[in-house]
Coordinates of C-alpha atoms in Angstrom, one line a residue:
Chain J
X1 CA 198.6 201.7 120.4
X2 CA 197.5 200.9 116.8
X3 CA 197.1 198.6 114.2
X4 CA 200.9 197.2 113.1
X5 CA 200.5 198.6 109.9
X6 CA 204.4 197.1 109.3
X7 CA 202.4 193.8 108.2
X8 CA 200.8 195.4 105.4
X9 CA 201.7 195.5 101.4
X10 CA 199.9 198.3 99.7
X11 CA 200.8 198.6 95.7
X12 CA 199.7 202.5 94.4
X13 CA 199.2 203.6 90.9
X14 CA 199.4 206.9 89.4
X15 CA 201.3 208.6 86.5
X16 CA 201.8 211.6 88.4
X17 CA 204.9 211.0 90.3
X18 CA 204.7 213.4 92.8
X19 CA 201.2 211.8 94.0
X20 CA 203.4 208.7 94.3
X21 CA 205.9 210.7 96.2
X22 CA 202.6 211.7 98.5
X23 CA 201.4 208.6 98.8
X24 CA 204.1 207.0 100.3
X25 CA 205.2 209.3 102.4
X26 CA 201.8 209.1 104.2
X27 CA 201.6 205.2 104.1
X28 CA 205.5 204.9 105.5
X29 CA 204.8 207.8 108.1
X30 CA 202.1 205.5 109.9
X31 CA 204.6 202.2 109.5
X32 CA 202.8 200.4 106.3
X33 CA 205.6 197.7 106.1
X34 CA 205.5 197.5 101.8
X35 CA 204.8 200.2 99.7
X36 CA 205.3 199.4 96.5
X37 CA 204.6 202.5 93.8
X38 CA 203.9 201.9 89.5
X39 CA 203.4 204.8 86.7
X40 CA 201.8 202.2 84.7
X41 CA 199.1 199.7 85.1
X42 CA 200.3 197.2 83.4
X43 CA 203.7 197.1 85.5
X44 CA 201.8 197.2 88.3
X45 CA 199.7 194.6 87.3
X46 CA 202.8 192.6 87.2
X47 CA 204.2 193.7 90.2
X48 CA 200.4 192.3 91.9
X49 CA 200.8 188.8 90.6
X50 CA 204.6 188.8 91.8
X51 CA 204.5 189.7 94.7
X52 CA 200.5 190.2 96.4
X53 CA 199.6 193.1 98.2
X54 CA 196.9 193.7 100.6
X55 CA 195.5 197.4 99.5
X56 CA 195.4 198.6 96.1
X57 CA 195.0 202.2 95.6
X58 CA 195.0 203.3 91.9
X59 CA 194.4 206.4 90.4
X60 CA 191.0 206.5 87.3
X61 CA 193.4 207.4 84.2
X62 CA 195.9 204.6 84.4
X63 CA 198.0 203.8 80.8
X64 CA 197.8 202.1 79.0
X65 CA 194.5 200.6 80.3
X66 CA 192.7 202.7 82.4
X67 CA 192.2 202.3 86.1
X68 CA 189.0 200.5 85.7
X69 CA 191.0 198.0 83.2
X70 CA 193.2 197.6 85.7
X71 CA 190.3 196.7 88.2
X72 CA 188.9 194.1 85.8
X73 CA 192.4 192.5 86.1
X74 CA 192.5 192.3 89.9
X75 CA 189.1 190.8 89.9
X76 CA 188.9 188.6 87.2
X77 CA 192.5 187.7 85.4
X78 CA 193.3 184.2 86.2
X79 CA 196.8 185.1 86.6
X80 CA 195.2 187.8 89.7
X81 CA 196.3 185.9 93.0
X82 CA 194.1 187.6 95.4
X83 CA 190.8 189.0 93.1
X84 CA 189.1 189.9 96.4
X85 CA 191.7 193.0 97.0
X86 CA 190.4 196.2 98.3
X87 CA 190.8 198.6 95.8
X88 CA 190.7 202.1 96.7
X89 CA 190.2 204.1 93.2
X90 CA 191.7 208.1 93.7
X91 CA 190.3 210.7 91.0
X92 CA 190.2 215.0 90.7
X93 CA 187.0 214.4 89.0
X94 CA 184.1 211.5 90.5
X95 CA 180.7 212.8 89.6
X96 CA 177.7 210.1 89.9
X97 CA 178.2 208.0 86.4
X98 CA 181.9 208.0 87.0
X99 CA 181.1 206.2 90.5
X100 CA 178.1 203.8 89.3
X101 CA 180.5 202.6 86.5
X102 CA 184.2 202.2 89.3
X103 CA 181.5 200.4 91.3
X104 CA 180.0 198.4 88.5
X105 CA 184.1 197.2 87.5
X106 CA 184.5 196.1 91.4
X107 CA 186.1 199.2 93.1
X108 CA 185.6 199.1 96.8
X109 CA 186.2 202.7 98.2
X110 CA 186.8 205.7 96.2
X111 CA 189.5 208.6 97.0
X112 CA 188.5 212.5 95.9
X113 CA 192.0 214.0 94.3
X114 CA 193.7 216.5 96.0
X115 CA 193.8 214.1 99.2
X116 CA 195.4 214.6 102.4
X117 CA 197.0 212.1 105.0
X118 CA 193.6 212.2 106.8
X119 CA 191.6 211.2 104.0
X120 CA 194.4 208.3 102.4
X121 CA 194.1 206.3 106.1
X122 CA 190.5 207.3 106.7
X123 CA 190.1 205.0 103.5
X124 CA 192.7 202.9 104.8
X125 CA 191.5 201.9 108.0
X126 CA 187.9 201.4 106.0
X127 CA 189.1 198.9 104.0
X128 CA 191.0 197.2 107.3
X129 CA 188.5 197.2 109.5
X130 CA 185.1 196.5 106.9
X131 CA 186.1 193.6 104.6
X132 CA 183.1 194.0 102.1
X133 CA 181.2 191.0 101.2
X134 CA 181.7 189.7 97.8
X135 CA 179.4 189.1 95.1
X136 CA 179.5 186.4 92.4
X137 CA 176.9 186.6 89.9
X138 CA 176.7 185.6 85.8
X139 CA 177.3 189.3 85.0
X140 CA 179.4 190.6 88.1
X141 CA 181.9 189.4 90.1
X142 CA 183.1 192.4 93.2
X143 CA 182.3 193.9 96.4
X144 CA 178.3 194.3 97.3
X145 CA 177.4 197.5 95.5
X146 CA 175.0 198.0 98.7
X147 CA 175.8 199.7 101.7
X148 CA 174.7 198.9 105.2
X149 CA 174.0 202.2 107.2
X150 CA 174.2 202.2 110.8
X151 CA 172.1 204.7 111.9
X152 CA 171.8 204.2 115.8
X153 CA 175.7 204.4 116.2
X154 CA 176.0 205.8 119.6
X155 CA 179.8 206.1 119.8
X156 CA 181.9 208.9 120.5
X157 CA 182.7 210.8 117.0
X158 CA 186.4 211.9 117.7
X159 CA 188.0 211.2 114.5
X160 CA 185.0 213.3 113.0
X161 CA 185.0 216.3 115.3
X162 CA 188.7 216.3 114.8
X163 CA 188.1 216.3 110.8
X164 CA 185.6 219.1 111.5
X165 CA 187.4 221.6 113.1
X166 CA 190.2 221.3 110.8
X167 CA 187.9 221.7 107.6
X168 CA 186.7 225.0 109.1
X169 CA 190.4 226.6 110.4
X170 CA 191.2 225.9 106.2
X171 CA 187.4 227.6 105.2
X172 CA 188.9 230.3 107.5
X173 CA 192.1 230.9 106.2
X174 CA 190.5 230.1 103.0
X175 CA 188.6 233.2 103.0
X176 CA 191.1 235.6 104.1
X177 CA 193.7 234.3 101.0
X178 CA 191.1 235.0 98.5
X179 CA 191.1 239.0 99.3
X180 CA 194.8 239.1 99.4
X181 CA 194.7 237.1 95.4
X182 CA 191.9 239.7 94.0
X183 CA 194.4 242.4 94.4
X184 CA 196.6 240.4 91.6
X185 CA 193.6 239.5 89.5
X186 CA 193.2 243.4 88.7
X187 CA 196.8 243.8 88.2
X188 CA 197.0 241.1 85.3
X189 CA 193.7 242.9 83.7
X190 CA 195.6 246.0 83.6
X191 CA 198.4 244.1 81.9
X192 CA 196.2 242.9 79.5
X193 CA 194.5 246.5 78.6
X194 CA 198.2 247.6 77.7
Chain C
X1 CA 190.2 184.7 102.5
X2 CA 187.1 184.1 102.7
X3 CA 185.5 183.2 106.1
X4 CA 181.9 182.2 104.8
X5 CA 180.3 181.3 101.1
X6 CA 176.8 181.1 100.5
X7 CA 176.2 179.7 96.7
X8 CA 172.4 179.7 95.6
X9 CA 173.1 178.4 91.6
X10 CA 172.3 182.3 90.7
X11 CA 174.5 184.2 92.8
X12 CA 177.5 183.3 95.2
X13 CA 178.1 185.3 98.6
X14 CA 181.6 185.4 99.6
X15 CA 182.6 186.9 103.1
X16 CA 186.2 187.9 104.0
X17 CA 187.7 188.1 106.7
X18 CA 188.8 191.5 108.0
X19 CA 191.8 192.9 107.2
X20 CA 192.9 193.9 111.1
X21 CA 193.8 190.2 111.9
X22 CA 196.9 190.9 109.8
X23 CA 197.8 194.1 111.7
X24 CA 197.2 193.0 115.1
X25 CA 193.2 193.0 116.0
X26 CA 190.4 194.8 115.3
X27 CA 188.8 198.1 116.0
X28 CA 192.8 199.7 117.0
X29 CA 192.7 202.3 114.4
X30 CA 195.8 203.7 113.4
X31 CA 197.6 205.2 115.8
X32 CA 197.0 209.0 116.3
X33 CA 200.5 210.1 117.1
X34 CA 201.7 208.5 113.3
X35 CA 198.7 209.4 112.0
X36 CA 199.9 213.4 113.1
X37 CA 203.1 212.3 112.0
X38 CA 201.6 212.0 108.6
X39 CA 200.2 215.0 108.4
X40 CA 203.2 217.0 109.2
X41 CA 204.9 215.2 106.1
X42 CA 202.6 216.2 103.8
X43 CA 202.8 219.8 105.5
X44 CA 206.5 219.7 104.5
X45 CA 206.0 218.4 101.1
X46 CA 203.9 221.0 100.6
X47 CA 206.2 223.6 101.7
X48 CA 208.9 222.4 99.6
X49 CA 206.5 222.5 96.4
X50 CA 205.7 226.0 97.7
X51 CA 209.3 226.7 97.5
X52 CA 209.9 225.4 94.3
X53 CA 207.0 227.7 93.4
X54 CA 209.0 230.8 94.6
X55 CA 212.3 229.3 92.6
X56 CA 210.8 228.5 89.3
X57 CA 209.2 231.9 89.2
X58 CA 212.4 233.9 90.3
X59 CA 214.3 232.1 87.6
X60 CA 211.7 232.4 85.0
X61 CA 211.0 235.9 85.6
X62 CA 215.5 236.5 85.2
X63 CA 215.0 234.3 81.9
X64 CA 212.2 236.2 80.5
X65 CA 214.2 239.5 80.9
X66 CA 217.2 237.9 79.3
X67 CA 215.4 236.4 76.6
X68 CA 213.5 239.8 75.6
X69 CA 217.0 241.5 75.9
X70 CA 218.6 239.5 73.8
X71 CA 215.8 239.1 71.2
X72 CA 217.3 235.4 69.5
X73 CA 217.1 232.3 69.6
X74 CA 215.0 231.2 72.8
X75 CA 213.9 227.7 71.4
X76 CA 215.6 226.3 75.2
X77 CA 214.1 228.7 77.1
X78 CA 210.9 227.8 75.7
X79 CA 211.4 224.0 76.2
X80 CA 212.4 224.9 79.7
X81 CA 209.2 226.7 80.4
X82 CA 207.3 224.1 79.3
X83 CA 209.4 221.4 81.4
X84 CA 209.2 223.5 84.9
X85 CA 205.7 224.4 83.9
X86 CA 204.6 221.1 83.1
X87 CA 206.2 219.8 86.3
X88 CA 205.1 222.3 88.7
X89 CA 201.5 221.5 87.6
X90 CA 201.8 217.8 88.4
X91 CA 203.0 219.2 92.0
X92 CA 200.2 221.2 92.2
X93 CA 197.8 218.7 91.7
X94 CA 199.2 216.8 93.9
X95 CA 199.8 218.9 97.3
X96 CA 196.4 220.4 96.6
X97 CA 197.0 223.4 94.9
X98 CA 194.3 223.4 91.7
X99 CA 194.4 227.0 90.9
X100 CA 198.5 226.9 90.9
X101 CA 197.7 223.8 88.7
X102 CA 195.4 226.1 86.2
X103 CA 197.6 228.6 86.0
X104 CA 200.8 226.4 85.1
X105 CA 198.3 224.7 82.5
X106 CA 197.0 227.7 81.1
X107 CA 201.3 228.7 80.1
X108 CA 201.6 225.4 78.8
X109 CA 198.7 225.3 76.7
X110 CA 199.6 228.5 75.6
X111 CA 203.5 227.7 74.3
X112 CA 201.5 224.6 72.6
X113 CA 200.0 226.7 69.9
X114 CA 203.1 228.9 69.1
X115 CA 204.5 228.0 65.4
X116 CA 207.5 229.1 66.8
X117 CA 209.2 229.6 69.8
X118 CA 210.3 233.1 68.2
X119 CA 206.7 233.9 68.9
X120 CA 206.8 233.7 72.2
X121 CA 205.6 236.9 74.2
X122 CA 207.1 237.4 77.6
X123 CA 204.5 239.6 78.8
X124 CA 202.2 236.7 78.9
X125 CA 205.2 234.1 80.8
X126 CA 205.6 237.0 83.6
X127 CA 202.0 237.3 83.7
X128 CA 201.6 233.6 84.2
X129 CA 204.5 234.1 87.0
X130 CA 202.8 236.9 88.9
X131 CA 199.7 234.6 88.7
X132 CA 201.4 231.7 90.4
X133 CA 203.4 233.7 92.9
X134 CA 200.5 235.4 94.2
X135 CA 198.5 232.0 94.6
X136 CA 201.9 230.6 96.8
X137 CA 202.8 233.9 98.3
X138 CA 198.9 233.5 100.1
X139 CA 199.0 229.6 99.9
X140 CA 196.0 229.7 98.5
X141 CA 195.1 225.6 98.4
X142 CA 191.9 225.4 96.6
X143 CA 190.6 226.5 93.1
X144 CA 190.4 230.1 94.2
X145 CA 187.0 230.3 93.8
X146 CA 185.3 233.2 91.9
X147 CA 188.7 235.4 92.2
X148 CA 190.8 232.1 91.0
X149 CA 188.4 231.4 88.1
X150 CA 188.9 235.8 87.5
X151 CA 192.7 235.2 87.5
X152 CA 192.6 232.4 84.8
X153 CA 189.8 234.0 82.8
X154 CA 192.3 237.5 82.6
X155 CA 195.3 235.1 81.7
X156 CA 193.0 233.7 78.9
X157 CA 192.1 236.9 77.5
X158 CA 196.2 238.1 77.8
X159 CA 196.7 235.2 75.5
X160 CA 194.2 235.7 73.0
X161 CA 195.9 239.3 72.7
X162 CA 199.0 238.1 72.3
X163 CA 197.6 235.6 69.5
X164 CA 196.0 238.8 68.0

């Protein structure tokens, strides 16, 4: 028995619409009750203030404002009804500065693009289960940019060992693929010489 | 929403309240059966983007023949290209499959630059298509590694001959 997920309203951004098409296929298949999917962040923007949702997961490159303009307007619009909204920000390409800044703009967990159902509601159950503690100050207004690390957790690791063994059947099969594609690889070169 | 507030004039502390009261308690996870259940969606999505795959080339590779055959007018069959291409790469992206991604991006990049769609050299579209139905015929879901960033790198230089 799990969480009734049939309670929840998640709203998801991205102008790729087959990520969309991902998305809620993964959020309905575990019984999210609303999900509602935009191409644009200023529709969905609109869609927020109409309607509230509970989870926000939005992609980095948003139009016409970008995904971190599109955070600002959760957090700080007046017209924003809930500006304490998780917002789970999904992108092919974080590196360090791209993080500080989502961070710095009031993102609360970040999503690495190409994603599978086991990463989407690993995030999802994070931002269920470990409200993060707000921050007001002059110059910021978001989630506490610091993280508190358990590190005598002494519980069992399941979801973790499970995660583990599939990462290394894919390194496997990974592996074996590769051979198979260098064959092709020589065939284009010689396609090329002609 | 918030379960606690701590204001010191500098900085305000707001704590929420979890999330899990809304979807029946805490610390229930989501259940593992829908969680599978999940997974074996995106499995199937991912099978039917490999199939479109397998399509899209089949029917590129018939046009490409028909095209060089008859030597015209191909402007369609170039604006096709670039729509299936241009689609399959978003699907790619998507269900994990980068290098598919590269190699649909690399074709479209390519029909970009041509003045014409006259110029267009169908050597370099089956290329692409060989590519791309090696990389679904293994299912190869990741970048490809060294061999992936090989098989772009000799679709590059079959371009810049083309150009030549």
């Amino acid at each position: 028995m799990g969480y009734a997920l049939k309670q929840l309203r998640v709203l998801v951004v991205d102008e790729n619409k087959h990520i969309l098409q991902l998305m809620r296929t993964i959020l309905e298949s575990v019984g999210t009750g609303v999900v509602q999917l935009s191409v644009d962040a200023d529709e969905a923007f609109q869609f927020y203030c109409r309607d509230k949702y509970d989870v926000v997961f939005t992609d980095s490159e948003v139009k016409p404002i970008s995904g971190l303009g599109f955070v600002d307007l959760l957090r700080t619009s007046p017209n924003s009804p809930n500006p304490y909204v998780p917002v789970v920000m999904c992108s092919a390409d974080f590196d360090q500065e791209s993080i500080k800044l989502a961070r710095d703009h009031g993102v609360t967990e970040f999503l690495a693009k190409p994603f599978s159902a086991e990463t989407v509601l690993s995030r999802l159950e994070a931002v269920l289960e470990k409200p993060r503690t707000f921050v007001r100050t002059n110059s910021y207004f978001g989630p506490d940019r610091r993280r508190k690390q358990n590190l005598n957790f002494e519980g069992d690791e399941r979801r973790k060992t499970k995660l583990e063994a599939k990462v290394e059947l894919k390194k496997e099969a990974a592996r074996r693929k590769k051979a198979a594609l260098s064959e092709n690889v020589e065939a284009i070169d010689e396609l090329a010489k002609d | 929403m918030s379960s606690s507030d701590q204001d010191n004039g500098t900085y305000q502390i707001i704590t929420l309240l979890p999330l899990t009261a809304r979807v029946g308690g805490a610390d229930q996870g989501i259940d593992e059966t829908l969680s599978d259940r999940a997974d074996t969606a995106v499995l199937n999505l991912q099978g039917v983007f490999l199939q479109c795959v397998a399509t899209a080339v089949g029917e590129i590779t018939v046009q490409s023949t028909l095209a060089e055959k008859l030597a015209g007018d191909n402007e369609e069959y170039v604006a096709e290209i670039t729509r299936v291409f241009g689609d399959l790469q978003m699907q790619a992206t998507a269900f994990g499959f980068p290098l598919a991604g590269n190699i649909c991006a690399s074709l479209c990049r390519y029909v970009e630059t041509l003045d014409s769609s006259d110029d267009l050299a169908e050597q370099v579209v089956r290329a692409h298509a060989t590519a791309l139905r090696s990389v679904v015929d293994n299912t190869i879901d990741g970048d490809g590694g060294e061999t992936g960033h090989d098989l772009i790198k000799s679709l590059d230089d079959l371009i810049s001959r083309s150009h030549a």
